[in-house]
């Protein structure tokens, strides 16, 4: 088996470089945040290949054997989720949203965290659309940061729940893809989902930045059509 192109020494060096003045306890907290992010990415990696195996006709018993768990455990852990139709980049934006919530010590994932996740996935179409309208990533990030609730006392561990408006935004992302006739749900559909939940913090931020639902929908439609000629993923 080929080793991953990353080592413990790399992770330690990067954390030390990014937080040169942090004390030992602060570095433990940051290491825990990164541990959770790596775990989330690992789960998504397994989910990706489980999905491919299932589409190829593998049974849950076979999947369980490959993972090293029972059929029931494999089915429970890896059954299709709301993110099953999300592109890899869009799924990564969800991981980044979770990380943003932990970084700000919030015990929930709000639409503002989802917007930060889209801003963090720089290969996604949503990122391009945001920058094309605002001219600078910093402008978007500062608008989101200004709207975030105060930080909590400590970073949450384990699962972080989505707020109701975030769940609705995810549902609206799925609906936006269907409305536009797209099979996959990319970062651009998640951006549409956010602005469709009109009372959410993210929708307010997007309106403040000059976006409207109609203009955004037309921009997404045109850009997806343009990208499709080059088979790019959003």
PDB file of C-alpha atoms in Angstrom:
ATOM      1  CA  UNK A   1       0.000   0.000   0.000  1.00  0.00           C
ATOM      2  CA  UNK A   2       1.353   3.427  -0.921  1.00  0.00           C
ATOM      3  CA  UNK A   3       1.844   5.776   2.057  1.00  0.00           C
ATOM      4  CA  UNK A   4      -0.097   9.006   2.296  1.00  0.00           C
ATOM      5  CA  UNK A   5       1.806  12.042   1.087  1.00  0.00           C
ATOM      6  CA  UNK A   6       1.849  13.489   4.609  1.00  0.00           C
ATOM      7  CA  UNK A   7       3.575  12.596   7.867  1.00  0.00           C
ATOM      8  CA  UNK A   8       3.218  13.342  11.554  1.00  0.00           C
ATOM      9  CA  UNK A   9       6.332  15.493  11.288  1.00  0.00           C
ATOM     10  CA  UNK A  10       4.660  17.542   8.524  1.00  0.00           C
ATOM     11  CA  UNK A  11       1.559  18.119  10.656  1.00  0.00           C
ATOM     12  CA  UNK A  12       3.635  19.144  13.687  1.00  0.00           C
ATOM     13  CA  UNK A  13       5.831  21.472  11.652  1.00  0.00           C
ATOM     14  CA  UNK A  14       2.848  23.187  10.038  1.00  0.00           C
ATOM     15  CA  UNK A  15       1.020  23.726  13.330  1.00  0.00           C
ATOM     16  CA  UNK A  16       4.174  25.088  14.994  1.00  0.00           C
ATOM     17  CA  UNK A  17       4.778  27.395  12.040  1.00  0.00           C
ATOM     18  CA  UNK A  18       1.219  28.760  12.055  1.00  0.00           C
ATOM     19  CA  UNK A  19       1.090  29.241  15.843  1.00  0.00           C
ATOM     20  CA  UNK A  20       4.638  30.214  16.833  1.00  0.00           C
ATOM     21  CA  UNK A  21       3.572  32.095  19.973  1.00  0.00           C
ATOM     22  CA  UNK A  22       0.961  29.639  21.277  1.00  0.00           C
ATOM     23  CA  UNK A  23       1.543  27.833  24.544  1.00  0.00           C
ATOM     24  CA  UNK A  24       1.393  24.046  24.924  1.00  0.00           C
ATOM     25  CA  UNK A  25      -2.292  23.948  25.906  1.00  0.00           C
ATOM     26  CA  UNK A  26      -3.330  26.176  23.011  1.00  0.00           C
ATOM     27  CA  UNK A  27      -1.466  23.860  20.643  1.00  0.00           C
ATOM     28  CA  UNK A  28      -3.291  20.869  22.102  1.00  0.00           C
ATOM     29  CA  UNK A  29      -6.621  22.571  21.353  1.00  0.00           C
ATOM     30  CA  UNK A  30      -5.563  23.365  17.792  1.00  0.00           C
ATOM     31  CA  UNK A  31      -4.244  19.827  17.302  1.00  0.00           C
ATOM     32  CA  UNK A  32      -7.632  18.471  18.395  1.00  0.00           C
ATOM     33  CA  UNK A  33      -9.413  20.651  15.826  1.00  0.00           C
ATOM     34  CA  UNK A  34      -7.156  19.335  13.094  1.00  0.00           C
ATOM     35  CA  UNK A  35      -7.584  15.778  14.316  1.00  0.00           C
ATOM     36  CA  UNK A  36     -11.351  16.094  13.909  1.00  0.00           C
ATOM     37  CA  UNK A  37     -10.977  17.588  10.435  1.00  0.00           C
ATOM     38  CA  UNK A  38      -8.710  14.730   9.351  1.00  0.00           C
ATOM     39  CA  UNK A  39     -11.215  12.239  10.781  1.00  0.00           C
ATOM     40  CA  UNK A  40     -14.056  13.898   8.842  1.00  0.00           C
ATOM     41  CA  UNK A  41     -12.039  13.748   5.628  1.00  0.00           C
ATOM     42  CA  UNK A  42     -11.227  10.088   6.299  1.00  0.00           C
ATOM     43  CA  UNK A  43     -14.913   9.292   6.714  1.00  0.00           C
ATOM     44  CA  UNK A  44     -15.660  11.016   3.428  1.00  0.00           C
ATOM     45  CA  UNK A  45     -12.882   9.038   1.728  1.00  0.00           C
ATOM     46  CA  UNK A  46     -14.411   5.748   2.875  1.00  0.00           C
ATOM     47  CA  UNK A  47     -17.927   6.956   1.937  1.00  0.00           C
ATOM     48  CA  UNK A  48     -16.694   7.778  -1.560  1.00  0.00           C
ATOM     49  CA  UNK A  49     -15.428   4.266  -2.217  1.00  0.00           C
ATOM     50  CA  UNK A  50     -18.374   2.613  -0.505  1.00  0.00           C
ATOM     51  CA  UNK A  51     -20.652   4.519  -2.863  1.00  0.00           C
ATOM     52  CA  UNK A  52     -18.636   3.385  -5.871  1.00  0.00           C
ATOM     53  CA  UNK A  53     -18.699  -0.217  -4.663  1.00  0.00           C
ATOM     54  CA  UNK A  54     -22.459  -0.133  -4.127  1.00  0.00           C
ATOM     55  CA  UNK A  55     -23.050   1.336  -7.589  1.00  0.00           C
ATOM     56  CA  UNK A  56     -20.918  -1.490  -8.984  1.00  0.00           C
ATOM     57  CA  UNK A  57     -23.191  -4.049  -7.298  1.00  0.00           C
ATOM     58  CA  UNK A  58     -21.373  -4.895  -4.064  1.00  0.00           C
ATOM     59  CA  UNK A  59     -23.547  -6.102  -1.187  1.00  0.00           C
ATOM     60  CA  UNK A  60     -23.516  -4.586   2.305  1.00  0.00           C
ATOM     61  CA  UNK A  61     -22.004  -7.844   3.568  1.00  0.00           C
ATOM     62  CA  UNK A  62     -19.097  -7.457   1.140  1.00  0.00           C
ATOM     63  CA  UNK A  63     -18.678  -3.798   2.056  1.00  0.00           C
ATOM     64  CA  UNK A  64     -18.677  -4.672   5.756  1.00  0.00           C
ATOM     65  CA  UNK A  65     -16.034  -7.340   5.208  1.00  0.00           C
ATOM     66  CA  UNK A  66     -13.851  -4.859   3.314  1.00  0.00           C
ATOM     67  CA  UNK A  67     -14.130  -2.323   6.151  1.00  0.00           C
ATOM     68  CA  UNK A  68     -13.814  -4.914   8.892  1.00  0.00           C
ATOM     69  CA  UNK A  69     -17.247  -4.457  10.460  1.00  0.00           C
ATOM     70  CA  UNK A  70     -20.581  -6.262  10.323  1.00  0.00           C
ATOM     71  CA  UNK A  71     -23.054  -5.838   7.482  1.00  0.00           C
ATOM     72  CA  UNK A  72     -25.370  -3.901   9.798  1.00  0.00           C
ATOM     73  CA  UNK A  73     -22.611  -1.563  10.980  1.00  0.00           C
ATOM     74  CA  UNK A  74     -21.474  -0.851   7.422  1.00  0.00           C
ATOM     75  CA  UNK A  75     -25.016  -0.079   6.296  1.00  0.00           C
ATOM     76  CA  UNK A  76     -25.661   2.167   9.283  1.00  0.00           C
ATOM     77  CA  UNK A  77     -22.441   4.135   8.870  1.00  0.00           C
ATOM     78  CA  UNK A  78     -22.341   4.463   5.106  1.00  0.00           C
ATOM     79  CA  UNK A  79     -25.909   4.530   3.812  1.00  0.00           C
ATOM     80  CA  UNK A  80     -26.525   7.411   1.376  1.00  0.00           C
ATOM     81  CA  UNK A  81     -26.760  10.734   3.195  1.00  0.00           C
ATOM     82  CA  UNK A  82     -28.017  14.160   2.118  1.00  0.00           C
ATOM     83  CA  UNK A  83     -24.498  14.832   0.833  1.00  0.00           C
ATOM     84  CA  UNK A  84     -24.389  11.761  -1.410  1.00  0.00           C
ATOM     85  CA  UNK A  85     -25.058  13.863  -4.531  1.00  0.00           C
ATOM     86  CA  UNK A  86     -22.598  16.562  -3.485  1.00  0.00           C
ATOM     87  CA  UNK A  87     -19.408  16.915  -5.498  1.00  0.00           C
ATOM     88  CA  UNK A  88     -16.144  16.208  -3.682  1.00  0.00           C
ATOM     89  CA  UNK A  89     -15.411  19.920  -3.516  1.00  0.00           C
ATOM     90  CA  UNK A  90     -18.817  20.653  -2.057  1.00  0.00           C
ATOM     91  CA  UNK A  91     -18.450  17.892   0.513  1.00  0.00           C
ATOM     92  CA  UNK A  92     -15.103  19.387   1.424  1.00  0.00           C
ATOM     93  CA  UNK A  93     -16.813  22.750   1.948  1.00  0.00           C
ATOM     94  CA  UNK A  94     -19.036  21.059   4.557  1.00  0.00           C
ATOM     95  CA  UNK A  95     -15.940  19.778   6.363  1.00  0.00           C
ATOM     96  CA  UNK A  96     -14.524  23.308   6.265  1.00  0.00           C
ATOM     97  CA  UNK A  97     -17.793  24.641   7.688  1.00  0.00           C
ATOM     98  CA  UNK A  98     -17.485  22.170  10.566  1.00  0.00           C
ATOM     99  CA  UNK A  99     -13.907  23.277  11.120  1.00  0.00           C
ATOM    100  CA  UNK A 100     -14.990  26.940  11.091  1.00  0.00           C
ATOM    101  CA  UNK A 101     -17.576  26.194  13.793  1.00  0.00           C
ATOM    102  CA  UNK A 102     -14.947  24.467  15.953  1.00  0.00           C
ATOM    103  CA  UNK A 103     -12.396  27.215  15.377  1.00  0.00           C
ATOM    104  CA  UNK A 104     -14.893  29.822  16.562  1.00  0.00           C
ATOM    105  CA  UNK A 105     -15.908  27.524  19.455  1.00  0.00           C
ATOM    106  CA  UNK A 106     -19.518  27.276  18.303  1.00  0.00           C
ATOM    107  CA  UNK A 107     -21.537  24.163  19.125  1.00  0.00           C
ATOM    108  CA  UNK A 108     -23.640  24.497  15.962  1.00  0.00           C
ATOM    109  CA  UNK A 109     -23.130  24.852  12.207  1.00  0.00           C
ATOM    110  CA  UNK A 110     -24.949  27.938  10.986  1.00  0.00           C
ATOM    111  CA  UNK A 111     -25.381  29.241   7.472  1.00  0.00           C
ATOM    112  CA  UNK A 112     -22.528  31.656   8.157  1.00  0.00           C
ATOM    113  CA  UNK A 113     -20.227  28.673   8.743  1.00  0.00           C
ATOM    114  CA  UNK A 114     -21.471  27.097   5.502  1.00  0.00           C
ATOM    115  CA  UNK A 115     -20.573  30.326   3.697  1.00  0.00           C
ATOM    116  CA  UNK A 116     -17.092  30.240   5.222  1.00  0.00           C
ATOM    117  CA  UNK A 117     -16.791  26.645   4.019  1.00  0.00           C
ATOM    118  CA  UNK A 118     -17.592  27.689   0.451  1.00  0.00           C
ATOM    119  CA  UNK A 119     -15.061  30.510   0.736  1.00  0.00           C
ATOM    120  CA  UNK A 120     -12.444  28.020   1.908  1.00  0.00           C
ATOM    121  CA  UNK A 121     -12.941  25.701  -1.094  1.00  0.00           C
ATOM    122  CA  UNK A 122     -11.027  27.804  -3.584  1.00  0.00           C
ATOM    123  CA  UNK A 123     -11.380  25.334  -6.458  1.00  0.00           C
ATOM    124  CA  UNK A 124     -15.174  25.537  -6.321  1.00  0.00           C
ATOM    125  CA  UNK A 125     -17.367  27.613  -8.587  1.00  0.00           C
ATOM    126  CA  UNK A 126     -18.953  29.308  -5.556  1.00  0.00           C
ATOM    127  CA  UNK A 127     -15.562  30.796  -4.676  1.00  0.00           C
ATOM    128  CA  UNK A 128     -15.162  32.184  -8.195  1.00  0.00           C
ATOM    129  CA  UNK A 129     -18.663  33.671  -8.134  1.00  0.00           C
ATOM    130  CA  UNK A 130     -18.069  35.278  -4.734  1.00  0.00           C
ATOM    131  CA  UNK A 131     -14.804  36.863  -5.830  1.00  0.00           C
ATOM    132  CA  UNK A 132     -16.116  37.980  -9.209  1.00  0.00           C
ATOM    133  CA  UNK A 133     -18.854  39.959  -7.447  1.00  0.00           C
ATOM    134  CA  UNK A 134     -16.921  41.330  -4.482  1.00  0.00           C
ATOM    135  CA  UNK A 135     -13.424  41.668  -5.880  1.00  0.00           C
ATOM    136  CA  UNK A 136     -11.640  40.244  -2.840  1.00  0.00           C
ATOM    137  CA  UNK A 137     -11.859  37.217  -0.565  1.00  0.00           C
ATOM    138  CA  UNK A 138     -11.102  39.438   2.431  1.00  0.00           C
ATOM    139  CA  UNK A 139     -14.272  41.457   1.839  1.00  0.00           C
ATOM    140  CA  UNK A 140     -16.435  38.340   2.027  1.00  0.00           C
ATOM    141  CA  UNK A 141     -14.566  36.916   5.005  1.00  0.00           C
ATOM    142  CA  UNK A 142     -14.807  40.160   6.961  1.00  0.00           C
ATOM    143  CA  UNK A 143     -18.551  40.381   6.286  1.00  0.00           C
ATOM    144  CA  UNK A 144     -19.030  36.827   7.589  1.00  0.00           C
ATOM    145  CA  UNK A 145     -16.791  37.361  10.611  1.00  0.00           C
ATOM    146  CA  UNK A 146     -18.768  40.478  11.549  1.00  0.00           C
ATOM    147  CA  UNK A 147     -22.004  38.461  11.512  1.00  0.00           C
ATOM    148  CA  UNK A 148     -20.730  35.519  13.572  1.00  0.00           C
ATOM    149  CA  UNK A 149     -21.986  35.099  17.154  1.00  0.00           C
ATOM    150  CA  UNK A 150     -19.449  35.523  19.986  1.00  0.00           C
ATOM    151  CA  UNK A 151     -17.042  32.623  20.441  1.00  0.00           C
ATOM    152  CA  UNK A 152     -17.903  29.991  23.025  1.00  0.00           C
ATOM    153  CA  UNK A 153     -15.748  29.017  25.977  1.00  0.00           C
ATOM    154  CA  UNK A 154     -14.207  25.934  24.389  1.00  0.00           C
ATOM    155  CA  UNK A 155     -14.172  24.138  21.068  1.00  0.00           C
ATOM    156  CA  UNK A 156     -16.794  21.375  20.832  1.00  0.00           C
ATOM    157  CA  UNK A 157     -15.722  17.780  20.288  1.00  0.00           C
ATOM    158  CA  UNK A 158     -17.351  15.150  18.138  1.00  0.00           C
ATOM    159  CA  UNK A 159     -20.463  15.785  16.103  1.00  0.00           C
ATOM    160  CA  UNK A 160     -21.660  19.375  15.631  1.00  0.00           C
ATOM    161  CA  UNK A 161     -25.346  19.771  14.766  1.00  0.00           C
ATOM    162  CA  UNK A 162     -26.652  21.844  11.884  1.00  0.00           C
ATOM    163  CA  UNK A 163     -29.013  24.652  12.776  1.00  0.00           C
ATOM    164  CA  UNK A 164     -32.507  24.377  11.213  1.00  0.00           C
ATOM    165  CA  UNK A 165     -31.750  27.129   8.694  1.00  0.00           C
ATOM    166  CA  UNK A 166     -28.561  25.298   7.681  1.00  0.00           C
ATOM    167  CA  UNK A 167     -30.523  22.102   7.071  1.00  0.00           C
ATOM    168  CA  UNK A 168     -32.956  24.126   4.995  1.00  0.00           C
ATOM    169  CA  UNK A 169     -30.071  25.646   3.020  1.00  0.00           C
ATOM    170  CA  UNK A 170     -28.773  22.148   2.242  1.00  0.00           C
ATOM    171  CA  UNK A 171     -32.244  21.104   1.093  1.00  0.00           C
ATOM    172  CA  UNK A 172     -32.442  24.237  -1.039  1.00  0.00           C
ATOM    173  CA  UNK A 173     -29.062  23.399  -2.582  1.00  0.00           C
ATOM    174  CA  UNK A 174     -30.442  20.035  -3.647  1.00  0.00           C
ATOM    175  CA  UNK A 175     -33.566  21.757  -4.997  1.00  0.00           C
ATOM    176  CA  UNK A 176     -31.473  24.335  -6.876  1.00  0.00           C
ATOM    177  CA  UNK A 177     -29.569  21.563  -8.667  1.00  0.00           C
ATOM    178  CA  UNK A 178     -32.860  19.908  -9.651  1.00  0.00           C
ATOM    179  CA  UNK A 179     -34.321  23.227 -10.835  1.00  0.00           C
ATOM    180  CA  UNK A 180     -31.325  23.804 -13.091  1.00  0.00           C
ATOM    181  CA  UNK A 181     -31.354  20.222 -14.385  1.00  0.00           C
ATOM    182  CA  UNK A 182     -27.985  19.317 -12.858  1.00  0.00           C
ATOM    183  CA  UNK A 183     -27.230  15.795 -11.634  1.00  0.00           C
ATOM    184  CA  UNK A 184     -24.613  16.746  -9.064  1.00  0.00           C
ATOM    185  CA  UNK A 185     -24.772  19.341  -6.292  1.00  0.00           C
ATOM    186  CA  UNK A 186     -21.781  21.629  -6.507  1.00  0.00           C
ATOM    187  CA  UNK A 187     -20.573  24.519  -4.395  1.00  0.00           C
ATOM    188  CA  UNK A 188     -22.528  26.880  -6.630  1.00  0.00           C
ATOM    189  CA  UNK A 189     -25.786  25.124  -5.728  1.00  0.00           C
ATOM    190  CA  UNK A 190     -24.918  25.448  -2.040  1.00  0.00           C
ATOM    191  CA  UNK A 191     -24.423  29.183  -2.592  1.00  0.00           C
ATOM    192  CA  UNK A 192     -27.872  29.323  -4.181  1.00  0.00           C
ATOM    193  CA  UNK A 193     -29.249  27.321  -1.261  1.00  0.00           C
ATOM    194  CA  UNK A 194     -27.895  29.873   1.207  1.00  0.00           C
ATOM    195  CA  UNK A 195     -29.432  32.890  -0.477  1.00  0.00           C
ATOM    196  CA  UNK A 196     -32.766  31.080  -0.845  1.00  0.00           C
ATOM    197  CA  UNK A 197     -33.140  30.861   2.948  1.00  0.00           C
ATOM    198  CA  UNK A 198     -33.974  34.551   3.136  1.00  0.00           C
ATOM    199  CA  UNK A 199     -34.022  34.945   6.923  1.00  0.00           C
ATOM    200  CA  UNK A 200     -30.661  33.241   7.457  1.00  0.00           C
ATOM    201  CA  UNK A 201     -27.463  35.126   8.387  1.00  0.00           C
ATOM    202  CA  UNK A 202     -25.730  33.970   5.186  1.00  0.00           C
ATOM    203  CA  UNK A 203     -28.543  35.292   2.980  1.00  0.00           C
ATOM    204  CA  UNK A 204     -28.261  38.657   4.719  1.00  0.00           C
ATOM    205  CA  UNK A 205     -24.513  38.696   4.158  1.00  0.00           C
ATOM    206  CA  UNK A 206     -24.912  37.847   0.482  1.00  0.00           C
ATOM    207  CA  UNK A 207     -27.515  40.583   0.002  1.00  0.00           C
ATOM    208  CA  UNK A 208     -25.186  43.033   1.746  1.00  0.00           C
ATOM    209  CA  UNK A 209     -22.465  42.052  -0.719  1.00  0.00           C
ATOM    210  CA  UNK A 210     -24.784  42.851  -3.637  1.00  0.00           C
ATOM    211  CA  UNK A 211     -26.159  39.431  -4.573  1.00  0.00           C
ATOM    212  CA  UNK A 212     -29.790  38.772  -5.483  1.00  0.00           C
ATOM    213  CA  UNK A 213     -31.360  35.301  -5.883  1.00  0.00           C
ATOM    214  CA  UNK A 214     -32.292  35.925  -9.508  1.00  0.00           C
ATOM    215  CA  UNK A 215     -28.917  37.282 -10.578  1.00  0.00           C
ATOM    216  CA  UNK A 216     -27.067  34.538  -8.712  1.00  0.00           C
ATOM    217  CA  UNK A 217     -29.190  31.833 -10.325  1.00  0.00           C
ATOM    218  CA  UNK A 218     -28.477  33.219 -13.803  1.00  0.00           C
ATOM    219  CA  UNK A 219     -24.754  33.492 -13.057  1.00  0.00           C
ATOM    220  CA  UNK A 220     -24.651  29.884 -11.869  1.00  0.00           C
ATOM    221  CA  UNK A 221     -26.614  28.650 -14.875  1.00  0.00           C
ATOM    222  CA  UNK A 222     -24.271  30.399 -17.305  1.00  0.00           C
ATOM    223  CA  UNK A 223     -21.085  29.373 -15.524  1.00  0.00           C
ATOM    224  CA  UNK A 224     -22.077  25.707 -15.211  1.00  0.00           C
ATOM    225  CA  UNK A 225     -22.893  25.649 -18.923  1.00  0.00           C
ATOM    226  CA  UNK A 226     -19.491  27.164 -19.668  1.00  0.00           C
ATOM    227  CA  UNK A 227     -17.655  24.738 -17.407  1.00  0.00           C
ATOM    228  CA  UNK A 228     -19.472  21.702 -18.764  1.00  0.00           C
ATOM    229  CA  UNK A 229     -17.626  22.079 -22.041  1.00  0.00           C
ATOM    230  CA  UNK A 230     -14.394  21.471 -20.146  1.00  0.00           C
ATOM    231  CA  UNK A 231     -15.835  18.805 -17.809  1.00  0.00           C
ATOM    232  CA  UNK A 232     -14.841  20.783 -14.714  1.00  0.00           C
ATOM    233  CA  UNK A 233     -16.216  19.915 -11.294  1.00  0.00           C
ATOM    234  CA  UNK A 234     -17.762  22.677  -9.186  1.00  0.00           C
TER     235      UNK A 234
END
